[in-house]
PDB file of C-alpha atoms in Angstrom:
ATOM      1  CA  MET A 393       0.000   0.000   0.000  1.00  0.00           C
ATOM      2  CA  LYS A 394       1.319   3.441  -0.920  1.00  0.00           C
ATOM      3  CA  ASN A 395       0.795   6.624   1.061  1.00  0.00           C
ATOM      4  CA  LYS A 396       0.324  10.228  -0.081  1.00  0.00           C
ATOM      5  CA  ILE A 397       3.924  10.600  -1.197  1.00  0.00           C
ATOM      6  CA  GLY A 398       3.826   7.381  -3.193  1.00  0.00           C
ATOM      7  CA  LYS A 399       6.062   5.356  -0.898  1.00  0.00           C
ATOM      8  CA  ASN A 400       5.314   2.014   0.705  1.00  0.00           C
ATOM      9  CA  LEU A 401       6.067   1.513   4.402  1.00  0.00           C
ATOM     10  CA  ASN A 402       9.600   0.204   3.793  1.00  0.00           C
ATOM     11  CA  GLU A 403      10.437   3.111   1.480  1.00  0.00           C
ATOM     12  CA  MET A 404       8.968   5.562   4.008  1.00  0.00           C
ATOM     13  CA  ASN A 405      11.078   4.097   6.831  1.00  0.00           C
ATOM     14  CA  HIS A 406      14.207   4.434   4.696  1.00  0.00           C
ATOM     15  CA  TYR A 407      13.264   7.992   3.631  1.00  0.00           C
ATOM     16  CA  VAL A 408      12.780   9.169   7.228  1.00  0.00           C
ATOM     17  CA  GLN A 409      15.944   7.458   8.455  1.00  0.00           C
ATOM     18  CA  GLU A 410      17.965   9.142   5.685  1.00  0.00           C
ATOM     19  CA  ILE A 411      16.618  12.532   6.787  1.00  0.00           C
ATOM     20  CA  LEU A 412      17.608  11.673  10.377  1.00  0.00           C
ATOM     21  CA  ARG A 413      21.098  10.605   9.252  1.00  0.00           C
ATOM     22  CA  ASN A 414      21.558  13.963   7.540  1.00  0.00           C
ATOM     23  CA  LEU A 415      20.330  15.808  10.605  1.00  0.00           C
ATOM     24  CA  PHE A 416      22.278  13.765  13.169  1.00  0.00           C
ATOM     25  CA  GLU A 417      25.481  13.140  11.202  1.00  0.00           C
ATOM     26  CA  MET A 418      27.446  11.929  14.234  1.00  0.00           C
ATOM     27  CA  ALA A 419      24.836   9.331  15.281  1.00  0.00           C
ATOM     28  CA  ASP A 420      25.432   5.673  14.497  1.00  0.00           C
ATOM     29  CA  ASP A 421      22.782   3.443  12.877  1.00  0.00           C
ATOM     30  CA  GLU A 422      21.475   2.191  16.235  1.00  0.00           C
ATOM     31  CA  MET A 423      20.947   5.736  17.505  1.00  0.00           C
ATOM     32  CA  ILE A 424      19.150   6.652  14.265  1.00  0.00           C
ATOM     33  CA  ARG A 425      16.839   3.641  14.709  1.00  0.00           C
ATOM     34  CA  GLN A 426      16.092   4.683  18.296  1.00  0.00           C
ATOM     35  CA  ILE A 427      15.283   8.243  17.263  1.00  0.00           C
ATOM     36  CA  TYR A 428      13.111   6.924  14.451  1.00  0.00           C
ATOM     37  CA  LYS A 429      11.209   4.543  16.746  1.00  0.00           C
ATOM     38  CA  SER A 430      10.526   7.320  19.251  1.00  0.00           C
ATOM     39  CA  GLY A 431       8.728   9.404  16.632  1.00  0.00           C
ATOM     40  CA  ASN A 432       5.062   9.630  15.728  1.00  0.00           C
ATOM     41  CA  LEU A 433       3.357  10.307  12.428  1.00  0.00           C
ATOM     42  CA  LEU A 434       1.254  13.458  12.521  1.00  0.00           C
ATOM     43  CA  GLU A 435      -0.799  14.459   9.525  1.00  0.00           C
ATOM     44  CA  ILE A 436      -2.191  17.963   9.319  1.00  0.00           C
ATOM     45  CA  GLU A 437      -4.578  19.387   6.769  1.00  0.00           C
ATOM     46  CA  THR A 438      -4.197  22.555   4.726  1.00  0.00           C
ATOM     47  CA  GLY A 439      -4.918  25.550   6.938  1.00  0.00           C
ATOM     48  CA  ASP A 440      -4.247  23.705  10.212  1.00  0.00           C
ATOM     49  CA  PHE A 441      -1.554  24.915  12.602  1.00  0.00           C
ATOM     50  CA  LEU A 442       1.231  22.677  13.869  1.00  0.00           C
ATOM     51  CA  PHE A 443       1.806  25.095  16.760  1.00  0.00           C
ATOM     52  CA  HIS A 444       1.410  28.792  17.449  1.00  0.00           C
ATOM     53  CA  GLN A 445       3.914  31.525  18.154  1.00  0.00           C
ATOM     54  CA  GLY A 446       4.798  31.486  21.851  1.00  0.00           C
ATOM     55  CA  ASP A 447       3.805  27.840  22.444  1.00  0.00           C
ATOM     56  CA  LEU A 448       6.298  25.924  24.552  1.00  0.00           C
ATOM     57  CA  GLN A 449       7.756  23.183  22.361  1.00  0.00           C
ATOM     58  CA  ASN A 450      10.137  20.320  22.982  1.00  0.00           C
ATOM     59  CA  GLN A 451       9.452  18.398  19.806  1.00  0.00           C
ATOM     60  CA  MET A 452      11.047  18.301  16.397  1.00  0.00           C
ATOM     61  CA  TYR A 453       8.977  17.738  13.272  1.00  0.00           C
ATOM     62  CA  ILE A 454      10.094  16.505   9.857  1.00  0.00           C
ATOM     63  CA  VAL A 455       8.017  17.502   6.854  1.00  0.00           C
ATOM     64  CA  LEU A 456       7.603  14.293   4.849  1.00  0.00           C
ATOM     65  CA  TYR A 457       5.502  15.749   2.051  1.00  0.00           C
ATOM     66  CA  GLY A 458       3.943  19.076   1.206  1.00  0.00           C
ATOM     67  CA  ARG A 459       5.143  22.144   3.036  1.00  0.00           C
ATOM     68  CA  LEU A 460       4.536  24.201   6.140  1.00  0.00           C
ATOM     69  CA  ARG A 461       4.332  27.943   6.307  1.00  0.00           C
ATOM     70  CA  ALA A 462       6.085  29.774   9.132  1.00  0.00           C
ATOM     71  CA  LEU A 463       4.068  32.803  10.163  1.00  0.00           C
ATOM     72  CA  SER A 464       4.632  35.542  12.708  1.00  0.00           C
ATOM     73  CA  GLU A 465       1.888  37.645  14.244  1.00  0.00           C
ATOM     74  CA  ASN A 466       2.559  41.094  15.641  1.00  0.00           C
ATOM     75  CA  GLU A 467      -0.168  43.501  16.738  1.00  0.00           C
ATOM     76  CA  GLY A 468      -2.752  41.663  14.646  1.00  0.00           C
ATOM     77  CA  ASN A 469      -0.629  41.608  11.495  1.00  0.00           C
ATOM     78  CA  VAL A 470       0.489  38.249  10.099  1.00  0.00           C
ATOM     79  CA  HIS A 471       3.844  38.007   8.318  1.00  0.00           C
ATOM     80  CA  LEU A 472       5.183  35.126   6.250  1.00  0.00           C
ATOM     81  CA  LEU A 473       8.602  34.094   7.567  1.00  0.00           C
ATOM     82  CA  GLY A 474       9.176  31.338   5.031  1.00  0.00           C
ATOM     83  CA  ASP A 475       8.307  27.825   3.949  1.00  0.00           C
ATOM     84  CA  ILE A 476       9.490  24.511   5.360  1.00  0.00           C
ATOM     85  CA  ASP A 477       9.575  21.973   2.534  1.00  0.00           C
ATOM     86  CA  ALA A 478       9.590  18.173   2.394  1.00  0.00           C
ATOM     87  CA  GLY A 479      12.726  16.763   3.994  1.00  0.00           C
ATOM     88  CA  GLU A 480      13.215  19.821   6.233  1.00  0.00           C
ATOM     89  CA  THR A 481      12.687  20.085   9.966  1.00  0.00           C
ATOM     90  CA  VAL A 482      10.943  22.497  12.278  1.00  0.00           C
ATOM     91  CA  GLY A 483      11.276  22.740  16.052  1.00  0.00           C
ATOM     92  CA  GLU A 484      14.759  21.232  16.110  1.00  0.00           C
ATOM     93  CA  LEU A 485      16.158  24.007  18.317  1.00  0.00           C
ATOM     94  CA  ALA A 486      13.527  23.355  20.992  1.00  0.00           C
ATOM     95  CA  PHE A 487      14.109  19.618  20.687  1.00  0.00           C
ATOM     96  CA  LEU A 488      17.890  19.841  21.020  1.00  0.00           C
ATOM     97  CA  THR A 489      17.969  22.305  23.929  1.00  0.00           C
TER      98      THR A 489
END
């Protein structure tokens, strides 16, 4: 069975582990497997928010397909900070500190 990005479960596992290897270059294969196993799949729909500005976070997210928009709100005005594309992470600073 294929998912939204056209990968079967084995391909998806490999895809995510490769992203983790690139992110954690010093980690050995066992550490990568442990990080991978500790993760959860979260699917959000267009227009949904992963988290809001000011939320306390201690999680890292990897965009597997699609993209996220990073927005900032100041005095009622919303500003686009940038896009996070497939294969990129968000929240890694909170996760690593």
